[in-house]
Tab-separated table of C-alpha atoms and ligand atoms in Angstrom:
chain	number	residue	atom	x	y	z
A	156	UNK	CA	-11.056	-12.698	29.816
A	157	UNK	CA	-9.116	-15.929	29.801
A	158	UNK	CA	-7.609	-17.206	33.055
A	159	UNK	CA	-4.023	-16.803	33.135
A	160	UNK	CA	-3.086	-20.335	34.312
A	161	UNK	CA	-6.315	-22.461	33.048
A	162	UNK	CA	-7.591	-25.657	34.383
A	163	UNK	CA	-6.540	-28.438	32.206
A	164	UNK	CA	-8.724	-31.666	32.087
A	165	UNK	CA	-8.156	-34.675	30.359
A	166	UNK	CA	-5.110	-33.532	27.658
A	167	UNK	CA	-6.270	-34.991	24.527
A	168	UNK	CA	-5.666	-32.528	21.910
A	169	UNK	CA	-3.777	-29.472	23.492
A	170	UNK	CA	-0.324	-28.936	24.268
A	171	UNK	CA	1.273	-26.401	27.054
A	172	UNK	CA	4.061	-24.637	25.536
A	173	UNK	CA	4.510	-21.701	28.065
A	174	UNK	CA	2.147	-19.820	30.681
A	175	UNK	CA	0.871	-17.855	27.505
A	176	UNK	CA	0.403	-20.539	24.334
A	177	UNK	CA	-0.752	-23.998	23.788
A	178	UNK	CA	-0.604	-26.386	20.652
A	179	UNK	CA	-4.016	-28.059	19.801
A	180	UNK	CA	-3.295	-31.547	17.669
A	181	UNK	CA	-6.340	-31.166	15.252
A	182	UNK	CA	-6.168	-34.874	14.180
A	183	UNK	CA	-7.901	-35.053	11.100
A	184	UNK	CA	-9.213	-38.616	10.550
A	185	UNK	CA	-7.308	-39.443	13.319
A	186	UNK	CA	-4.533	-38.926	12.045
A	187	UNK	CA	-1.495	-37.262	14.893
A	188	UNK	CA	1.328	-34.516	14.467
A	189	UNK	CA	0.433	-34.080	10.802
A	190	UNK	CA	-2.245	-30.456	11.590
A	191	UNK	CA	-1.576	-27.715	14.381
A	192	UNK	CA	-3.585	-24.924	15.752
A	193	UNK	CA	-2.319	-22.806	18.438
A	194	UNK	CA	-3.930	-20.759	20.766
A	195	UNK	CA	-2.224	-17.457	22.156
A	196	UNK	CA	-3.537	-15.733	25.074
A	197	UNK	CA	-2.962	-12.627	26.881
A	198	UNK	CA	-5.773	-10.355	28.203
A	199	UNK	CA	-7.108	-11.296	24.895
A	200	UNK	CA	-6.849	-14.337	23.020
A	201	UNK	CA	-6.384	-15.632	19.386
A	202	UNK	CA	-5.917	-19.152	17.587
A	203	UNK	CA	-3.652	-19.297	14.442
A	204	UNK	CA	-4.490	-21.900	11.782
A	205	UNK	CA	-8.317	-23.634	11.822
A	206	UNK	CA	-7.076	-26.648	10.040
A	207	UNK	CA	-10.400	-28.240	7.815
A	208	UNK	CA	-13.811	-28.449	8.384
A	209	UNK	CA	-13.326	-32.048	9.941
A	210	UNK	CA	-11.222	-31.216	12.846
A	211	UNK	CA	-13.004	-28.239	14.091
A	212	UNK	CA	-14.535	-30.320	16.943
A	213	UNK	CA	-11.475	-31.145	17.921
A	214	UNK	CA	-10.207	-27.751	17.928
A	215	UNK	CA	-12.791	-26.746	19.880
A	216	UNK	CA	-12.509	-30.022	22.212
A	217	UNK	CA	-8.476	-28.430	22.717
A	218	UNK	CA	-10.103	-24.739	23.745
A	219	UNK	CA	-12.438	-26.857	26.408
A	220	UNK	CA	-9.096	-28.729	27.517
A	221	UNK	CA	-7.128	-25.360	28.031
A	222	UNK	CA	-10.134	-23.758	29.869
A	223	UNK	CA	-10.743	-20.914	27.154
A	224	UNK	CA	-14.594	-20.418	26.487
A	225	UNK	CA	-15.787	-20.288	22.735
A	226	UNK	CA	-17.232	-16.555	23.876
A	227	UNK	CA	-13.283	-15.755	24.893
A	228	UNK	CA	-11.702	-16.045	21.522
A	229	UNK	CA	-10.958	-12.387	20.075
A	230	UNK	CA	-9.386	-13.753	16.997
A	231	UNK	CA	-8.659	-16.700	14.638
A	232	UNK	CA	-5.407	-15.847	12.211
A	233	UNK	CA	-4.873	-18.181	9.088
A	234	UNK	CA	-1.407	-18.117	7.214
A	235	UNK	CA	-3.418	-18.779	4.078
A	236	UNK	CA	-6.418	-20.087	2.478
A	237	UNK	CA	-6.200	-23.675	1.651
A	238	UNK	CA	-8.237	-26.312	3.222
A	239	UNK	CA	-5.382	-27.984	5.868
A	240	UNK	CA	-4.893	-24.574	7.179
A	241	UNK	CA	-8.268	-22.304	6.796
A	242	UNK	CA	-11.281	-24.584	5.244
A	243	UNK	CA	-12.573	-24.953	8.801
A	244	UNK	CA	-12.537	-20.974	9.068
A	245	UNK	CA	-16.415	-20.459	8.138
A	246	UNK	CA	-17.850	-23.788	10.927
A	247	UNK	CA	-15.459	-22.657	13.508
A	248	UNK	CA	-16.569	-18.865	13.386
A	249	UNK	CA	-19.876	-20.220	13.445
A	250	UNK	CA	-18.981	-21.586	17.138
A	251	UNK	CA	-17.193	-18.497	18.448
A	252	UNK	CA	-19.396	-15.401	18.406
A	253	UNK	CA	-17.152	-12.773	19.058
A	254	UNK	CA	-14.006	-13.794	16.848
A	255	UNK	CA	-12.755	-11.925	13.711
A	256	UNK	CA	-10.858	-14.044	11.282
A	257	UNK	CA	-7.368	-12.459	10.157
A	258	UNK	CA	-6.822	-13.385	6.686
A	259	UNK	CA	-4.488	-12.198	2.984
A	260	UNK	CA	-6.621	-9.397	1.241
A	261	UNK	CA	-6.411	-11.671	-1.743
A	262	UNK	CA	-7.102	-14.882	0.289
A	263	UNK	CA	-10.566	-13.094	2.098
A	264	UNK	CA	-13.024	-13.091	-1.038
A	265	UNK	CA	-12.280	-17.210	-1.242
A	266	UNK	CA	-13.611	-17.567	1.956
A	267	UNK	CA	-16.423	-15.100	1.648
A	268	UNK	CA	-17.697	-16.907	-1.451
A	269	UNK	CA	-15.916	-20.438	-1.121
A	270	UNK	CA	-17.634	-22.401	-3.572
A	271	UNK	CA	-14.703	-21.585	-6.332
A	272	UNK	CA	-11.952	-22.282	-3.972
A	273	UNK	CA	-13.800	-25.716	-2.984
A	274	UNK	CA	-14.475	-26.753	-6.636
A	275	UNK	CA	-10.387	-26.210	-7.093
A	276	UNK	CA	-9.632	-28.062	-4.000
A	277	UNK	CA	-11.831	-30.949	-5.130
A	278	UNK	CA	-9.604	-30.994	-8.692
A	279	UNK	CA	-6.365	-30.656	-6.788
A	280	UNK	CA	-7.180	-33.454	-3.699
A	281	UNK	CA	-10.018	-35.688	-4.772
A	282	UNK	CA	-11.136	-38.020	-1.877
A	283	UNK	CA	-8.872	-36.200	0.798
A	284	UNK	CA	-10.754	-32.762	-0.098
A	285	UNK	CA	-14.224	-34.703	0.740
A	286	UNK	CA	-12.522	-35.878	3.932
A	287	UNK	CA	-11.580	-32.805	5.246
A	288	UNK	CA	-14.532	-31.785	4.858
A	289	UNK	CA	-16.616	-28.595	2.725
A	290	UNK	CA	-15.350	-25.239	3.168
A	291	UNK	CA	-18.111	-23.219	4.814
A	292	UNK	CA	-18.252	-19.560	4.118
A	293	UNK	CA	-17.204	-16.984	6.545
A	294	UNK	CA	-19.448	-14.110	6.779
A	295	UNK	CA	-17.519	-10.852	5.489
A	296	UNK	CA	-18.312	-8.576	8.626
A	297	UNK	CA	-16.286	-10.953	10.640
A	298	UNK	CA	-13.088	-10.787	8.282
A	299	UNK	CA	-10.313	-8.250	9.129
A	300	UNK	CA	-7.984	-7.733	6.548
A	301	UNK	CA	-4.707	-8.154	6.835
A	302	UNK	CA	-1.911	-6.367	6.279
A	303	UNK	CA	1.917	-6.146	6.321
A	304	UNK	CA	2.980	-5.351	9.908
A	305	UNK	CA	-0.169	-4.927	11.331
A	306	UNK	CA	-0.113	-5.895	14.464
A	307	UNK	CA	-2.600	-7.590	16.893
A	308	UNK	CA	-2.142	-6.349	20.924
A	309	UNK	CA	-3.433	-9.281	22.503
A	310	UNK	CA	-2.311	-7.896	26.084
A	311	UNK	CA	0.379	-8.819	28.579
A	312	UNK	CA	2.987	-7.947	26.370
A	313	UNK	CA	1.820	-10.535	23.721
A	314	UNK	CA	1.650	-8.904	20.128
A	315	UNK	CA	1.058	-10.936	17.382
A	316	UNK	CA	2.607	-9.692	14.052
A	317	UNK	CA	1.431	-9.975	10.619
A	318	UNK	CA	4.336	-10.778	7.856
A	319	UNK	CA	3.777	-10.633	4.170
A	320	UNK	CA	5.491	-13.729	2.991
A	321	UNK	CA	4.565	-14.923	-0.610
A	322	UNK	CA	6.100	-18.178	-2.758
A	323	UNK	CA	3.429	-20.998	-1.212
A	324	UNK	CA	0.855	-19.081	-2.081
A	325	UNK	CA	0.253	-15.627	-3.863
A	326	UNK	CA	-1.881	-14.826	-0.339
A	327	UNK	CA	0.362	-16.051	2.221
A	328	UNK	CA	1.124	-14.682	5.636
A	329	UNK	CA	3.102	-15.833	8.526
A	330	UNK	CA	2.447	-14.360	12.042
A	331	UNK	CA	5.767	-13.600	14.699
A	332	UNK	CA	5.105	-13.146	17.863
A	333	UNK	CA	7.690	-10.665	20.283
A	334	UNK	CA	7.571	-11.671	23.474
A	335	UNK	CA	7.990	-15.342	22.722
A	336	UNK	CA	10.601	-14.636	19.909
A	337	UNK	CA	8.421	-17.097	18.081
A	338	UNK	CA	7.496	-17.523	14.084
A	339	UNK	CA	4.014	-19.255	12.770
A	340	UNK	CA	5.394	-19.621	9.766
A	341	UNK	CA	2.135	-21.461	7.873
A	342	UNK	CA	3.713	-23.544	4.741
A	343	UNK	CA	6.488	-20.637	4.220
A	344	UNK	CA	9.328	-22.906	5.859
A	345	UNK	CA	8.219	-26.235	4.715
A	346	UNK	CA	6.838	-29.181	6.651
A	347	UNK	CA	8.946	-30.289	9.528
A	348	UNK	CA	8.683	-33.913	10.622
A	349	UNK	CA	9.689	-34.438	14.117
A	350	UNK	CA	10.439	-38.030	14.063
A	351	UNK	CA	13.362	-37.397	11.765
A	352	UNK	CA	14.303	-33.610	12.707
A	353	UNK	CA	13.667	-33.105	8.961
A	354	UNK	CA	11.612	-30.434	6.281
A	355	UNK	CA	10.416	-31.150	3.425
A	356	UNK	CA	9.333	-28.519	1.195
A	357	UNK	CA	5.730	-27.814	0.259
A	358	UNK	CA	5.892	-25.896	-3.366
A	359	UNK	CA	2.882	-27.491	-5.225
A	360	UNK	CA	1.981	-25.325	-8.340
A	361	UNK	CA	1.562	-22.102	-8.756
A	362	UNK	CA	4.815	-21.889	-6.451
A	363	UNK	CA	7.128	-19.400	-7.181
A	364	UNK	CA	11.061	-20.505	-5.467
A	365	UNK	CA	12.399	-16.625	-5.484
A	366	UNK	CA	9.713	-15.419	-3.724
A	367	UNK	CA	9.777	-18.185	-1.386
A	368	UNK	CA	13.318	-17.904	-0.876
A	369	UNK	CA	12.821	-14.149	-0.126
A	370	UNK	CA	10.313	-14.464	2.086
A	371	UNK	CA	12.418	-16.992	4.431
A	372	UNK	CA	15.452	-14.458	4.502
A	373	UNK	CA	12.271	-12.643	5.823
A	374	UNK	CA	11.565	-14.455	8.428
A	375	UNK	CA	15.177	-14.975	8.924
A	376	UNK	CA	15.913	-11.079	9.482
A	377	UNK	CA	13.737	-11.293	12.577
A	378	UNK	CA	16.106	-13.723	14.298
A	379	UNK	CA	13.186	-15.974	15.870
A	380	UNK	CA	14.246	-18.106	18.329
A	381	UNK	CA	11.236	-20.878	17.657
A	382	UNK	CA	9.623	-21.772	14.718
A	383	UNK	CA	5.630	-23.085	15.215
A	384	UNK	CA	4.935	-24.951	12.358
A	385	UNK	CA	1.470	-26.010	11.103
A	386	UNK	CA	2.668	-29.170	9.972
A	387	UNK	CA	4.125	-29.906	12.796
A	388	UNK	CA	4.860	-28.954	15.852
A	389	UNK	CA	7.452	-26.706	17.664
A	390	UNK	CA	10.922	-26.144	17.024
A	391	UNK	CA	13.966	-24.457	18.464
A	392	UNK	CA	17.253	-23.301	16.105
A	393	UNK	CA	14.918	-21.440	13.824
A	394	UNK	CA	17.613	-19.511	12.174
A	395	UNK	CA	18.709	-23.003	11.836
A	396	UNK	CA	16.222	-23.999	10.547
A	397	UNK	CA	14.974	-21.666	8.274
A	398	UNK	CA	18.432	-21.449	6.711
A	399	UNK	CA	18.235	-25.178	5.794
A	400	UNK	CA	14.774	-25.090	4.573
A	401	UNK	CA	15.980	-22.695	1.770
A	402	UNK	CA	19.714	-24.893	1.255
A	403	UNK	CA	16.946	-27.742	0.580
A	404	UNK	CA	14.280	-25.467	-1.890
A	405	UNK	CA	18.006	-24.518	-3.722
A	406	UNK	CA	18.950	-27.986	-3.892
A	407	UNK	CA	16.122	-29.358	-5.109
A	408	UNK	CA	15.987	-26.478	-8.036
A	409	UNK	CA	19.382	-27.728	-9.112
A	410	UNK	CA	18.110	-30.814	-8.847
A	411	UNK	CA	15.269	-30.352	-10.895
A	412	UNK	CA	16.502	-27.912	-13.316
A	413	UNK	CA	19.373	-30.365	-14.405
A	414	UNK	CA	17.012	-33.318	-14.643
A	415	UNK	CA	14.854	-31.301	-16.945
A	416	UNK	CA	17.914	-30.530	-19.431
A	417	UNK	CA	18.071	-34.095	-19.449
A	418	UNK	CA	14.996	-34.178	-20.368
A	419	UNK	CA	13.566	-36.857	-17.916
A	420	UNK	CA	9.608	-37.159	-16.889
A	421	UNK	CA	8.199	-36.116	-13.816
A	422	UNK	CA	8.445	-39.146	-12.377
A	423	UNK	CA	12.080	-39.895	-13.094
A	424	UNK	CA	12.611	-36.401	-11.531
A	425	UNK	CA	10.911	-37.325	-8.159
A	426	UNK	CA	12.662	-40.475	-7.729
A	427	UNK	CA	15.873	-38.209	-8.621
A	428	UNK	CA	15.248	-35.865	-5.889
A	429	UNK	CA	14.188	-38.587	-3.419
A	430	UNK	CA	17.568	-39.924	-4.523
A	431	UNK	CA	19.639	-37.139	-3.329
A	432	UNK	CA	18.270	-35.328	-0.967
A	433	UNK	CA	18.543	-37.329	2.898
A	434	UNK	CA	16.095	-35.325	4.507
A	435	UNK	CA	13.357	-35.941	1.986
A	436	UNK	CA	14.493	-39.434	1.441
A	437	UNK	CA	14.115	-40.617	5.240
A	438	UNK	CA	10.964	-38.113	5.412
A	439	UNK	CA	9.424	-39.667	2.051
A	440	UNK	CA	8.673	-43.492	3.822
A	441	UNK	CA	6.986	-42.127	6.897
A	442	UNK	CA	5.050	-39.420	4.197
A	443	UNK	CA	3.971	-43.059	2.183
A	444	UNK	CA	2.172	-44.382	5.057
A	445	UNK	CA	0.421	-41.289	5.718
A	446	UNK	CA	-2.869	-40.527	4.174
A	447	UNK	CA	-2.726	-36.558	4.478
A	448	UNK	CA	1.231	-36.354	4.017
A	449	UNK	CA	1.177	-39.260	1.044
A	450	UNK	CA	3.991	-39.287	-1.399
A	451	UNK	CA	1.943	-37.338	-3.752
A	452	UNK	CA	2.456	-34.583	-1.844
A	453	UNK	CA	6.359	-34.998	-3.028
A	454	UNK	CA	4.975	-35.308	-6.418
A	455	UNK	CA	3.182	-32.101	-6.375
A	456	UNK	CA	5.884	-30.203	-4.838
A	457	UNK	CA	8.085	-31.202	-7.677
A	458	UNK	CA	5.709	-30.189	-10.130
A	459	UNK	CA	5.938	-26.739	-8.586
A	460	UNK	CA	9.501	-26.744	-9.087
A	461	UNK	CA	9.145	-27.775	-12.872
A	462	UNK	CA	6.177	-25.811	-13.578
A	463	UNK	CA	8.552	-22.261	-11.731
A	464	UNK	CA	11.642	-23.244	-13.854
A	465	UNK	CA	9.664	-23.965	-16.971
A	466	UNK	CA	9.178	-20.276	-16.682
A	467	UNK	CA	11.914	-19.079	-15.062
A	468	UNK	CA	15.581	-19.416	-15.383
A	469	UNK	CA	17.189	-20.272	-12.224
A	470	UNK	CA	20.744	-19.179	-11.539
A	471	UNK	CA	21.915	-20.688	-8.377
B	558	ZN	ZN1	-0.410	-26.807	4.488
């Protein structure tokens, strides 16, 4: 069982939040506030997101830190399968014998047998898919499968809470947690950058905007009172900003859908939306400098957008 107020060493990776839940800063490559995990404990204890294969050391350097033992960890809950938030899954389970991973029905069978998922990852990221490192598998006794409002008693009135919430990904679950009045919302409601109190959305292909925006009036409906992102970091106002993340996903579909009548290239259209959205604008310099958030990433989520409206006809 996990002490309730654990010894904490040299903070390098972990976070205190409150009595009950710490951020770890995975660092991939080195690389700060861009991954989180966080680790929930009551009598029992769980860790939401593994981040990639490369940062699992770390991850498990943050458990040391917070003075939970590998043998402590109950569960490990991942919002969805791709390789920033669950392609450490298989090495980390590896290190902590009595965890069961909490994963999408549809997102389990990519773990199980990852070769398929890392053969798309390497088409999608190139180079940054190698540095995150391989996706191991994750043995399919250890999976339990999710499912909408099932709910995880980790003791001391913590209860983590599984949410359907599709539009990132046709597998996608966020996790709310009661007692905290908290939301891990995975990549449903965006990418928030701290230094600029901004989001910016994450809708690469196959994303699907009304499903997205469904799933935030979702998450909305529960009136959380923090949001933990995965990319990065805590947040207060989550009505807030939850509502804003979905103002920005409509803006940026008028945005696109009008530049596409127009008939402009991909390109044109990024620059367009860089143009005249703020948030994404003052987000889109730090994003350049960063290897993991790069500007492609902007690129990508616009070809989600054109890719959905291509198919879709989008009435504001
Ligand atoms: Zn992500």
């Amino acid at each position: 069982m996990a002490s309730a107020y654990p010894t904490v060493k040299g903070q390098m990776f972990s976070k205190k939040l409150s009595d009950s839940m710490y951020l770890i800063d995975l660092k991939p490559l080195d690389i700060e506030n861009v991954i989180a995990s966080y680790v929930l404990y009551g009598k029992k204890v769980a860790i939401v997101e593994t981040g990639p294969t490369v940062s699992i050391p770390n991850l498990l350097a943050g458990l040391q830190e917070i003075g939970i033992s590998n043998e402590e960890v109950d569960y490990v809950a991942v919002s969805h399968i791709h390789i920033d938030h669950a392609g450490g899954a298989g090495t980390l389970l590896q290190k902590l014998p009595n965890a069961k991973l909490i994963v999408h029905p549809r997102g389990a069978p990519h773990l199980v047998e990852p070769e398929k998922l890392w053969t798309q990852t390497l088409q999608v990221l190139g180079k940054i898919a190698e540095l995150y490192g391989k996706i191991q598998p994750v043995p399919k006794e250890r999976i339990l499968t999710a499912y909408d409002e099932m709910t995880i008693d980790l003791g001391n009135h913590f209860e983590l809470k599984v949410m359907e919430t599709l539009g990132h990904a046709s597998h996608h679950l966020s996790f709310s947690e009661k007692y905290s009045g908290g939301i891990f919302p995975g990549d449903a409601a965006g990418i928030y950058v701290s230094k600029y109190d901004v989001n910016v959305p994450t809708t690469p292909p196959p994303f699907n905007l009304e499903v997205t925006l469904a799933s935030i009036n979702r998450l909305i409906a529960l009136e959380p009172k923090q949001l933990y992102y995965t990319h990065f970091g805590q947040t207060r106002n989550a009505v807030k900003k939850l509502k804003e993340y979905a103002n920005q996903l409509r803006r940026w579909a008028k945005i696109v859908s009008d530049s596409m009548k127009n008939g402009e290239d991909s390109d044109t259209i990024c620059q367009e939306v860089l143009e005249k959205d703020e948030s994404a604008k003052s987000a889109a310099d730090y994003m350049r400098k960063n290897l993991i958030l790069r500007e492609g990433v902007i690129k990508q989520d616009i070809q989600g957008f054109i890719e959905y409206l291509r198919k879709n006809t989008w009435n504001p």
